[in-house]
Coordinates of C-alpha atoms in Angstrom, one line a residue:
Chain A
M20 CA 0.0 0.0 0.0
S21 CA 1.2 3.5 -0.7
V22 CA -0.2 7.0 -0.3
D23 CA -0.9 9.5 -3.1
K24 CA -0.9 13.3 -2.8
A25 CA -4.6 13.5 -2.0
T26 CA -4.1 11.1 0.9
V27 CA -1.1 13.0 2.2
R28 CA -3.2 16.2 2.3
R29 CA -6.1 14.3 3.9
I30 CA -4.0 12.8 6.8
A31 CA -2.2 16.2 7.3
K32 CA -5.7 17.7 7.7
L33 CA -6.8 14.9 10.1
A34 CA -3.6 15.4 12.1
R35 CA -4.1 19.2 12.2
I36 CA -0.6 19.9 10.9
A37 CA -0.4 22.6 8.2
L38 CA 1.5 21.1 5.1
P39 CA 2.4 23.7 2.5
E40 CA 1.6 22.5 -1.0
E41 CA 5.4 22.3 -1.9
R42 CA 5.9 19.9 1.0
V43 CA 3.2 17.4 -0.1
E44 CA 5.2 15.6 -2.7
P45 CA 8.4 15.2 -0.6
M46 CA 6.3 14.1 2.3
M47 CA 4.6 11.5 0.1
G48 CA 8.0 10.1 -0.8
E49 CA 9.1 9.9 2.9
L50 CA 5.9 8.2 4.0
N51 CA 5.9 5.8 1.1
G52 CA 9.5 4.9 1.9
I53 CA 8.4 3.9 5.5
L54 CA 5.2 2.2 4.4
G55 CA 7.1 0.2 1.7
W56 CA 9.4 -1.1 4.4
I57 CA 6.5 -1.9 6.8
E58 CA 4.9 -3.9 4.0
Q59 CA 6.9 -7.0 4.9
L60 CA 4.5 -7.5 7.8
Q61 CA 1.9 -8.7 5.3
E62 CA 3.9 -12.0 4.9
V63 CA 3.4 -13.0 8.5
N64 CA 0.6 -15.5 9.2
V65 CA -1.5 -14.0 11.9
E66 CA -4.5 -16.3 11.5
G67 CA -6.1 -17.0 14.9
V68 CA -3.6 -14.7 16.8
E69 CA -5.1 -12.4 19.3
P70 CA -3.9 -8.8 19.1
M71 CA -1.9 -7.6 22.2
T72 CA -4.1 -5.3 24.3
S73 CA -2.1 -5.2 27.5
V74 CA 1.6 -5.5 27.8
V75 CA 1.7 -7.1 31.2
A76 CA -1.1 -9.4 32.2
Q77 CA -2.8 -7.8 35.2
E78 CA -6.3 -6.8 36.3
L79 CA -6.9 -3.1 36.0
R80 CA -7.1 -1.7 39.5
M81 CA -10.1 0.4 40.4
R82 CA -9.8 3.4 42.7
D83 CA -12.5 4.9 44.8
D84 CA -14.6 7.3 42.7
V85 CA -14.0 10.4 44.8
V86 CA -12.7 13.9 44.2
T87 CA -9.0 14.0 45.2
T88 CA -7.9 17.3 43.5
G89 CA -9.4 20.5 42.2
G90 CA -9.6 24.2 42.7
D91 CA -6.3 24.7 40.8
A92 CA -7.6 26.9 37.9
A93 CA -4.6 29.2 38.2
A94 CA -2.1 26.4 37.9
I95 CA -4.1 24.9 35.0
V96 CA -4.0 28.0 32.9
A97 CA -0.5 29.1 34.0
N98 CA 1.1 27.7 30.8
A99 CA -1.6 28.8 28.4
P100 CA -0.3 31.1 25.7
R101 CA -3.4 33.3 26.2
S102 CA -5.9 33.2 29.1
E103 CA -8.4 35.6 30.7
D104 CA -10.1 35.1 34.1
N105 CA -8.9 31.5 34.2
F106 CA -10.4 30.7 30.8
F107 CA -8.3 29.7 27.7
V108 CA -8.6 32.2 24.9
V109 CA -9.0 31.1 21.3
P110 CA -10.0 32.8 18.1
K111 CA -13.7 33.4 17.6
V112 CA -15.5 30.1 16.7
L113 CA -19.0 31.5 16.1
E114 CA -19.7 34.8 14.4
Chain B
M15 CA 40.5 9.7 47.3
S16 CA 39.8 10.0 43.5
E17 CA 38.2 13.0 42.0
P18 CA 34.6 13.3 43.4
T19 CA 33.2 13.5 39.8
E20 CA 34.7 10.1 39.1
F21 CA 32.9 8.4 41.9
T22 CA 30.3 5.7 41.2
L23 CA 26.9 6.3 42.7
A24 CA 27.7 3.6 45.3
E25 CA 31.1 5.1 46.2
A26 CA 29.5 8.6 46.5
R27 CA 26.7 7.3 48.6
D28 CA 29.2 5.6 51.0
A29 CA 31.5 8.7 51.1
V30 CA 28.6 11.1 51.8
R31 CA 27.2 8.9 54.5
A32 CA 30.6 8.5 56.1
K33 CA 30.9 12.3 56.0
K34 CA 34.1 12.0 53.9
I35 CA 32.6 14.6 51.6
S36 CA 29.6 16.9 52.0
S37 CA 26.8 16.8 49.5
A38 CA 27.4 20.5 48.9
D39 CA 31.0 19.9 47.9
L40 CA 30.1 16.9 45.7
T41 CA 27.3 19.0 44.1
K42 CA 29.6 21.9 43.5
A43 CA 32.2 19.6 41.8
F44 CA 29.5 18.3 39.4
L45 CA 28.1 21.8 38.8
S46 CA 31.5 23.0 37.8
A47 CA 31.9 19.9 35.5
V48 CA 28.6 20.7 33.9
E49 CA 29.6 24.3 33.3
S50 CA 32.9 23.3 31.7
A51 CA 31.2 20.7 29.4
R52 CA 28.7 23.0 27.6
A53 CA 30.4 22.0 24.4
L54 CA 28.7 18.6 24.8
N55 CA 25.3 20.3 24.9
A56 CA 24.1 17.5 27.3
F57 CA 21.8 19.8 29.3
V58 CA 18.8 21.8 28.1
T59 CA 18.4 23.4 31.5
E60 CA 20.9 23.6 34.3
T61 CA 19.5 24.0 37.8
P62 CA 22.5 25.0 40.0
E63 CA 20.5 26.9 42.6
R64 CA 18.0 24.1 43.2
A65 CA 20.9 21.7 43.3
L66 CA 22.7 23.7 46.0
D67 CA 19.5 24.1 48.0
M68 CA 18.9 20.3 47.9
A69 CA 22.5 19.6 48.8
K70 CA 22.2 21.9 51.8
E71 CA 19.1 20.1 53.0
S72 CA 20.9 16.8 52.5
D73 CA 23.9 17.9 54.6
A74 CA 21.5 19.0 57.3
R75 CA 19.8 15.6 57.3
I76 CA 23.1 13.8 57.4
A77 CA 24.2 16.0 60.4
R78 CA 21.0 14.9 62.1
D79 CA 21.6 11.2 61.2
E80 CA 18.5 11.2 59.1
A81 CA 20.1 10.3 55.8
R82 CA 17.8 8.7 53.2
P83 CA 19.0 6.1 50.7
L84 CA 20.2 8.5 48.0
E85 CA 20.9 11.4 50.4
G86 CA 22.8 14.2 48.7
L87 CA 23.6 12.4 45.5
P88 CA 23.6 14.6 42.3
L89 CA 21.6 13.2 39.4
A90 CA 20.7 14.5 35.9
I91 CA 17.1 14.1 34.7
K92 CA 16.0 13.5 31.1
D93 CA 13.9 16.5 30.0
L94 CA 11.0 14.2 29.5
F95 CA 10.2 13.9 33.2
C96 CA 8.0 16.8 34.4
T97 CA 9.7 18.7 37.2
K98 CA 7.6 21.1 39.2
G99 CA 8.6 24.7 38.6
V100 CA 11.5 23.7 36.3
R101 CA 11.0 24.0 32.5
T102 CA 10.4 20.6 30.8
T103 CA 10.7 20.7 27.0
A104 CA 10.8 17.0 25.8
G105 CA 13.4 18.4 23.4
S106 CA 10.6 20.1 21.5
H107 CA 9.9 23.7 20.4
I108 CA 6.2 23.1 21.1
L109 CA 7.0 22.7 24.8
G110 CA 9.9 25.1 24.8
N111 CA 8.4 27.3 27.6
F112 CA 6.4 24.7 29.5
V113 CA 6.9 24.8 33.3
P114 CA 5.0 21.9 34.9
P115 CA 2.9 22.6 37.9
Y116 CA 3.5 19.0 39.1
E117 CA 6.3 16.5 39.5
S118 CA 6.6 13.1 37.8
T119 CA 6.3 10.1 40.1
V120 CA 9.7 8.8 39.3
T121 CA 11.5 12.0 40.0
Q122 CA 9.4 12.5 43.2
N123 CA 10.5 9.1 44.3
L124 CA 14.2 10.1 43.8
W125 CA 13.8 13.4 45.7
D126 CA 12.0 11.6 48.5
A127 CA 15.1 9.3 48.6
G128 CA 17.3 12.4 49.1
A129 CA 18.8 12.8 45.6
V130 CA 19.9 16.2 44.2
M131 CA 18.9 17.5 40.7
L132 CA 21.7 19.1 38.6
G133 CA 19.5 19.8 35.6
K134 CA 17.5 18.5 32.7
T135 CA 19.2 16.6 29.9
N136 CA 18.9 17.0 26.2
M137 CA 17.1 14.4 24.1
D138 CA 15.6 13.7 20.7
E139 CA 12.3 15.6 20.3
F140 CA 9.6 13.7 22.1
A141 CA 12.1 10.8 22.4
M142 CA 11.8 10.1 18.7
G143 CA 15.3 9.4 17.4
S144 CA 18.4 7.3 17.9
S145 CA 21.1 10.0 17.7
N146 CA 19.8 13.0 19.6
E147 CA 19.9 15.0 16.3
T148 CA 16.1 15.6 16.3
S149 CA 16.3 17.8 19.5
H150 CA 15.1 21.3 19.0
F151 CA 17.9 22.4 21.3
K152 CA 20.7 21.1 18.9
P153 CA 22.4 17.7 19.0
V154 CA 24.3 16.3 22.0
I155 CA 28.0 15.5 21.3
N156 CA 29.3 12.1 22.5
P157 CA 32.2 12.5 25.0
W158 CA 33.8 9.6 23.1
R159 CA 35.9 10.1 19.9
A160 CA 37.6 7.6 17.8
R161 CA 41.3 7.2 18.5
N162 CA 43.4 9.9 16.8
S163 CA 40.3 11.7 15.6
N164 CA 38.6 14.9 16.5
Q165 CA 35.4 14.2 14.7
N166 CA 32.3 14.7 16.8
L167 CA 30.1 11.6 17.2
V168 CA 26.4 11.3 18.2
P169 CA 25.7 9.9 21.8
G170 CA 22.8 7.8 20.5
G171 CA 19.3 8.5 21.4
S172 CA 16.8 9.4 22.5
S173 CA 18.3 9.7 26.0
G174 CA 21.5 11.1 24.5
G175 CA 22.0 14.0 27.0
S176 CA 21.7 11.6 29.9
A177 CA 24.2 9.2 28.3
A178 CA 26.7 12.0 27.6
A179 CA 26.3 13.4 31.1
V180 CA 27.0 10.1 32.8
S181 CA 29.8 9.2 30.4
G182 CA 31.5 12.6 30.7
S183 CA 31.3 12.5 34.5
L184 CA 28.9 15.5 34.7
C185 CA 26.6 13.6 37.1
L186 CA 26.7 10.4 39.2
A187 CA 23.8 8.9 37.3
A188 CA 20.9 9.9 35.2
T189 CA 17.3 8.9 34.4
G190 CA 16.3 7.9 30.9
T191 CA 13.3 6.6 29.1
D192 CA 13.2 3.7 26.7
T193 CA 10.4 3.2 24.1
G194 CA 12.4 1.3 21.5
G195 CA 15.9 1.3 22.9
S196 CA 16.3 4.9 24.0
I197 CA 18.2 4.0 27.2
R198 CA 20.1 0.9 26.1
Q199 CA 21.3 2.2 22.7
P200 CA 22.8 5.5 23.9
A201 CA 24.3 3.7 26.9
A202 CA 26.0 1.2 24.7
V203 CA 27.6 3.8 22.4
A204 CA 28.6 6.1 25.3
G205 CA 30.3 3.3 27.3
I206 CA 27.8 3.3 30.2
V207 CA 25.2 1.0 31.8
G208 CA 21.6 1.5 30.8
M209 CA 18.5 -0.5 32.0
K210 CA 15.0 -0.7 30.8
P211 CA 12.9 -2.4 33.5
T212 CA 9.8 -4.4 32.8
Y213 CA 6.8 -2.4 31.6
G214 CA 4.9 -1.3 34.7
R215 CA 7.9 -1.4 37.0
C216 CA 8.2 2.4 37.0
S217 CA 5.2 4.8 37.0
R218 CA 4.8 6.7 33.7
W219 CA 2.9 9.5 35.4
G220 CA 4.4 12.9 34.7
I221 CA 6.6 11.5 31.9
V222 CA 5.7 13.3 28.6
A223 CA 4.0 10.5 26.7
F224 CA 5.4 9.1 23.4
A225 CA 4.0 5.6 22.9
S226 CA 2.2 4.6 26.1
S227 CA 2.3 0.8 25.7
L228 CA 6.1 0.9 25.1
D229 CA 7.4 3.8 27.3
Q230 CA 9.3 2.9 30.4
A231 CA 11.7 4.8 32.6
G232 CA 15.1 3.4 33.8
P233 CA 18.5 4.2 35.2
M234 CA 21.7 5.2 33.2
T235 CA 24.8 4.7 35.3
R236 CA 28.5 4.0 35.4
T237 CA 28.2 0.5 36.9
V238 CA 25.6 -2.3 37.1
R239 CA 25.6 -1.8 40.9
D240 CA 24.6 1.8 40.4
A241 CA 21.8 0.7 38.1
A242 CA 20.5 -1.7 40.8
I243 CA 20.6 1.1 43.4
L244 CA 18.9 3.7 41.2
L245 CA 16.2 1.4 39.8
R246 CA 15.1 0.5 43.3
H247 CA 14.4 4.1 44.1
M248 CA 12.7 4.9 40.7
A249 CA 10.3 2.0 40.8
S250 CA 6.9 2.1 42.5
V251 CA 3.3 1.2 42.1
D252 CA 1.4 4.4 41.6
E253 CA -2.3 5.0 41.7
K254 CA -1.8 7.7 39.1
D255 CA -0.6 5.1 36.5
S256 CA -3.0 2.1 36.3
T257 CA -0.4 0.2 34.3
S258 CA 2.2 0.4 37.1
V259 CA 2.4 -3.0 38.9
D260 CA 1.7 -3.7 42.5
L261 CA 4.7 -5.9 43.2
P262 CA 7.3 -5.5 45.9
V263 CA 10.5 -3.8 44.6
P264 CA 13.4 -6.1 45.6
D265 CA 16.8 -4.9 47.0
Y266 CA 18.5 -5.5 43.7
E267 CA 21.9 -4.6 45.1
A268 CA 21.7 -7.4 47.7
T269 CA 21.6 -10.2 45.0
L270 CA 23.9 -8.5 42.5
G271 CA 26.9 -10.6 43.3
S272 CA 25.3 -14.0 43.2
G273 CA 26.9 -14.8 39.9
V274 CA 25.7 -16.9 37.0
K275 CA 26.6 -20.4 38.0
G276 CA 24.0 -22.8 36.8
L277 CA 22.1 -20.0 35.0
R278 CA 21.0 -20.9 31.4
I279 CA 21.9 -18.2 28.9
G280 CA 20.0 -18.2 25.6
I281 CA 21.7 -17.0 22.4
P282 CA 19.0 -16.1 19.9
T283 CA 20.0 -17.2 16.4
E284 CA 18.0 -14.5 14.7
Y285 CA 20.1 -11.7 16.2
R286 CA 22.9 -12.7 13.8
I287 CA 22.2 -10.1 11.1
D288 CA 23.8 -9.9 7.7
G289 CA 26.1 -7.0 7.3
A290 CA 26.7 -6.5 11.1
P291 CA 30.4 -5.5 11.7
P292 CA 32.5 -8.6 12.7
E293 CA 33.5 -6.7 15.9
I294 CA 29.9 -7.0 17.1
D295 CA 29.7 -10.8 16.5
A296 CA 33.1 -11.3 18.1
L297 CA 32.1 -9.3 21.2
W298 CA 28.9 -11.3 21.5
A299 CA 30.8 -14.6 21.3
K300 CA 33.3 -13.3 23.9
G301 CA 30.3 -12.4 26.2
A302 CA 29.0 -16.0 25.9
E303 CA 32.5 -17.3 26.8
W304 CA 32.7 -15.0 29.8
L305 CA 29.4 -16.3 31.2
K306 CA 30.3 -19.9 30.4
A307 CA 33.6 -19.5 32.3
Q308 CA 31.7 -18.3 35.3
G309 CA 29.5 -21.5 35.3
A310 CA 26.6 -20.6 33.1
E311 CA 25.2 -22.9 30.5
I312 CA 25.0 -21.5 27.0
I313 CA 22.0 -22.5 24.9
E314 CA 21.0 -21.6 21.3
V315 CA 17.4 -20.4 21.2
S316 CA 15.1 -19.2 18.4
L317 CA 13.0 -16.0 18.3
P318 CA 11.5 -16.5 14.8
H319 CA 9.6 -13.2 14.5
T320 CA 12.6 -11.0 15.4
K321 CA 12.8 -9.5 11.9
Y322 CA 9.3 -8.2 12.1
A323 CA 9.8 -6.3 15.4
L324 CA 11.1 -3.1 13.9
P325 CA 8.5 -2.6 11.2
A326 CA 5.7 -3.5 13.8
Y327 CA 7.2 -0.9 16.1
Y328 CA 7.0 1.7 13.4
I329 CA 3.2 1.1 13.2
V330 CA 2.5 0.8 17.0
A331 CA 4.8 3.7 18.2
P332 CA 3.7 6.3 15.6
A333 CA 0.0 5.3 16.1
E334 CA 0.2 5.9 19.8
A335 CA 2.3 9.0 19.3
S336 CA -0.3 10.5 17.0
S337 CA -2.9 10.1 19.7
N338 CA -0.7 11.3 22.5
L339 CA 0.6 14.3 20.7
A340 CA -2.9 15.4 19.7
R341 CA -2.9 17.3 23.0
Y342 CA -0.5 20.0 21.7
D343 CA -3.0 22.4 20.3
G344 CA -1.5 25.8 21.0
V345 CA -4.4 26.5 23.4
R346 CA -3.6 25.0 26.8
Y347 CA 0.2 25.1 26.9
G348 CA 3.1 25.2 24.6
H349 CA 3.8 27.1 21.3
R350 CA 1.0 29.0 19.7
A351 CA 1.3 30.4 16.1
A352 CA 0.7 34.1 15.7
G353 CA -1.8 35.8 13.6
T354 CA -4.3 33.0 12.9
Q355 CA -7.9 33.7 11.9
D356 CA -9.8 30.7 13.2
L357 CA -9.4 27.8 15.5
T358 CA -8.5 25.1 12.9
E359 CA -5.8 27.4 11.5
L360 CA -4.5 28.0 15.0
Y361 CA -4.1 24.2 15.6
E362 CA -2.6 23.5 12.2
K363 CA -0.1 26.3 12.3
S364 CA 0.9 25.9 15.9
R365 CA 1.6 22.2 15.3
A366 CA 3.4 22.7 12.0
E367 CA 5.7 25.3 13.7
G368 CA 6.0 23.5 17.0
F369 CA 6.9 20.0 15.9
G370 CA 10.2 19.1 14.1
P371 CA 10.3 17.1 10.8
E372 CA 10.7 13.6 12.4
V373 CA 7.8 14.2 14.8
R374 CA 5.6 15.5 12.0
R375 CA 6.5 12.5 9.9
R376 CA 5.6 10.0 12.7
I377 CA 2.4 11.8 13.5
L378 CA 1.3 11.5 9.9
I379 CA 2.3 7.8 9.7
G380 CA 0.4 7.2 12.9
T381 CA -2.7 9.1 11.7
Y382 CA -2.6 7.1 8.4
V383 CA -2.4 3.7 10.0
L384 CA -5.2 4.5 12.4
S385 CA -7.4 6.1 9.7
A386 CA -10.7 4.5 8.5
G387 CA -10.1 1.5 6.2
Y388 CA -6.4 1.0 7.2
Y389 CA -6.7 0.1 10.9
D390 CA -7.0 -3.7 10.4
A391 CA -4.3 -3.9 7.7
Y392 CA -1.7 -2.0 9.8
Y393 CA -2.4 -1.4 13.5
L394 CA -4.4 -4.6 14.3
R395 CA -1.9 -6.7 12.3
A396 CA 1.0 -5.1 14.2
Q397 CA -0.6 -5.8 17.5
K398 CA -1.0 -9.5 16.5
I399 CA 2.6 -9.6 15.5
R400 CA 3.4 -8.2 18.9
T401 CA 1.6 -11.2 20.5
L402 CA 3.8 -13.5 18.3
I403 CA 7.0 -11.7 19.4
K404 CA 6.0 -12.0 23.0
R405 CA 5.2 -15.7 22.5
D406 CA 8.7 -16.2 21.0
F407 CA 10.2 -14.9 24.2
E408 CA 7.9 -17.0 26.4
Q409 CA 8.9 -20.1 24.5
A410 CA 12.6 -19.2 24.7
F411 CA 12.4 -18.6 28.4
E412 CA 11.2 -22.2 28.9
A413 CA 14.7 -23.3 27.9
C414 CA 16.8 -20.4 29.4
D415 CA 16.8 -17.8 32.2
V416 CA 18.1 -14.8 30.4
L417 CA 19.2 -14.0 26.8
L418 CA 22.5 -12.5 25.7
T419 CA 22.6 -10.3 22.6
P420 CA 24.6 -7.4 21.2
A421 CA 23.1 -4.0 22.3
T422 CA 23.6 -2.1 19.0
P423 CA 24.5 -3.0 15.4
G424 CA 27.6 -0.7 15.7
P425 CA 29.4 2.0 17.6
A426 CA 28.7 5.7 17.7
F427 CA 28.5 7.4 14.3
A428 CA 29.2 10.9 13.0
L429 CA 26.6 13.7 13.2
G430 CA 24.6 13.8 10.0
E431 CA 25.7 10.3 8.9
K432 CA 22.3 8.7 9.1
S433 CA 19.9 11.7 9.3
N434 CA 18.9 11.7 5.6
N435 CA 17.5 8.1 5.7
P436 CA 14.9 7.4 8.4
I437 CA 15.1 3.7 8.0
S438 CA 18.9 3.5 8.4
M439 CA 18.4 5.5 11.6
Y440 CA 15.6 3.2 12.8
L441 CA 17.9 0.2 12.3
N442 CA 20.0 1.3 15.3
D443 CA 17.3 -0.1 17.5
V444 CA 17.2 -3.5 15.8
F445 CA 18.5 -5.4 18.9
T446 CA 16.6 -3.3 21.5
V447 CA 13.1 -2.8 20.1
T448 CA 11.9 -6.4 20.5
V449 CA 12.1 -6.0 24.3
N450 CA 9.8 -3.0 24.3
L451 CA 7.2 -4.8 22.2
A452 CA 7.2 -7.7 24.7
G453 CA 7.4 -5.4 27.8
L454 CA 10.5 -7.2 29.2
P455 CA 13.5 -6.0 31.3
A456 CA 16.9 -5.6 29.7
I457 CA 20.2 -4.0 30.4
S458 CA 23.1 -2.8 28.2
V459 CA 26.6 -3.2 29.8
P460 CA 29.8 -1.7 28.3
A461 CA 31.8 -4.8 27.2
G462 CA 34.6 -3.7 24.9
L463 CA 36.1 -1.2 22.4
T464 CA 36.2 -1.2 18.6
A465 CA 39.6 -1.3 16.9
N466 CA 39.5 2.5 16.8
G467 CA 38.6 2.8 20.5
L468 CA 34.8 3.3 20.6
P469 CA 32.7 1.6 23.2
L470 CA 30.3 -1.3 22.5
G471 CA 27.7 -2.9 24.7
L472 CA 26.2 -6.3 25.3
Q473 CA 22.5 -6.7 26.3
I474 CA 21.0 -9.1 28.8
I475 CA 17.2 -9.7 28.4
G476 CA 15.2 -11.2 31.2
K477 CA 11.7 -12.5 32.1
A478 CA 9.0 -10.1 33.1
F479 CA 9.7 -8.6 36.6
D480 CA 13.0 -10.6 36.9
E481 CA 15.2 -7.5 36.9
A482 CA 17.2 -9.1 39.7
T483 CA 18.5 -11.9 37.4
V484 CA 19.1 -9.4 34.6
L485 CA 21.3 -7.3 36.9
R486 CA 23.1 -10.4 38.2
A487 CA 24.0 -11.5 34.7
G488 CA 24.9 -7.9 33.7
R489 CA 27.2 -7.8 36.7
S490 CA 28.9 -11.0 35.6
I491 CA 29.5 -9.4 32.1
E492 CA 30.9 -6.3 33.8
V493 CA 33.3 -8.3 36.0
A494 CA 34.6 -10.3 33.0
A495 CA 34.8 -7.4 30.6
N496 CA 36.6 -5.2 33.2
F497 CA 35.7 -2.2 31.1
S498 CA 37.7 0.7 32.5
A499 CA 38.2 2.9 29.5
K500 CA 37.0 6.5 29.8
P501 CA 36.7 9.3 27.2
Q502 CA 39.4 11.9 27.0
K503 CA 38.1 15.2 28.4
W504 CA 38.7 17.1 25.2
W505 CA 35.8 19.4 25.9
T506 CA 37.4 21.1 28.9
A507 CA 40.4 22.3 26.9

């Protein structure tokens, strides 16, 4: 399997990474290089094999469903590039 | 007494406890070494004031006979561990100004044990790389150079800054993280010990996430004993990481010297790869001889799916990375592009500006393999192959107790040598990545030098949660190899 230019544009859109038009073709080449190399996995017989879903076999622990933290609005927005009154500020979404 | 900066962690611990040197003096010696080694670019952020404050506190505790296990011992921390109030960048422009309001569990464990922080070490961006060249903060230079050469070499990656800091005597020991070999590969090419524990042994909470089912923190040290000491104080079960395991953490140091007599050492046939330098194979054979001479039994074993590990990794890791890195949106923290008109443009431009080329490439691969119509062909198949790789190990461990392999396919290489071809860079992890896919513990131990004087490592792989045996076998390699070479300190000239 390989990707064409339209697919590269589509996945860049899905990933929310701006990709200037002149970078589409080089990126297509880079991705196809990697995808071509990965292709060898198709030769493995995986019939009846369960996919790995947890690395180490263990029961997921449950914790009590209680509030343990909170009231830290100032700390939460401290790293925000723009904030006002403990809200994150973004460009206008609705006109 | 030797130079304090040349102490092992164990020696420094004993000297500080016996009041032969104060933590303040030890810390000052390292701070001065760090300052005079800026040419190596091992640190992204130096924290001398915090280090001296912590050392002062340690000296006060020692005076009161209240010393904790790592009291007053200066460490370097990979810049992937969140440190409260100290900038944490993950080697990325997108987190260039991020100051965490919380502390990672692993580093909190170390501070609770009395350790001192010297600073945050450089790394490949988001731990994606094998040479430290993808760092936004410029590459790290390996303290080692080939004999009669002044060419700069890479320190491996992604924990390249930590490897260089330990190798160049800029700290007693350092933390690293290992997703596909990022502790063991730089350790091997920088002539130090690096250990990836079993998945779940150390909490991942507060470590900037790359690939959550593969990431694991571990120690990078000068000796196997030091790795045993540091791991014990990094590991813990943690209610903030549901994948951390609730098992007692043994006193690894206590069983370190038990030797390998009667131990069955597996040699996996599939790790003999075409085109590997003869020096690698020769060192590997020597390693087996060393263990045999100490009473171990050497057994050939087969891990048939080995060749599929690296390509499976380059589906699983980018897929998980594309999900994990979705959080960098230019809104809540990190870099935000200027002058955008709407929210989508804000996301797209902030991420395009904030991520470097390798990270962008991996996010796109990950997005593609998870996208509608391709999930089964790529991600699901890779997870099935992961099951087969794990099964290979389980079958091998019916016949043996640990495995012995080379740590890397070659020594440190020159800057720029492999950066134009992603796949040739990825191949540096060919011997280490299988272990991450199966979640197993493994250690890289410096075992010899190439003909032109560059370090090479051997790797011991163990059963899940059997770090104690891995460390024991690693110690036996260390004893036999008697590796005492050190890099020339050309950077202080």
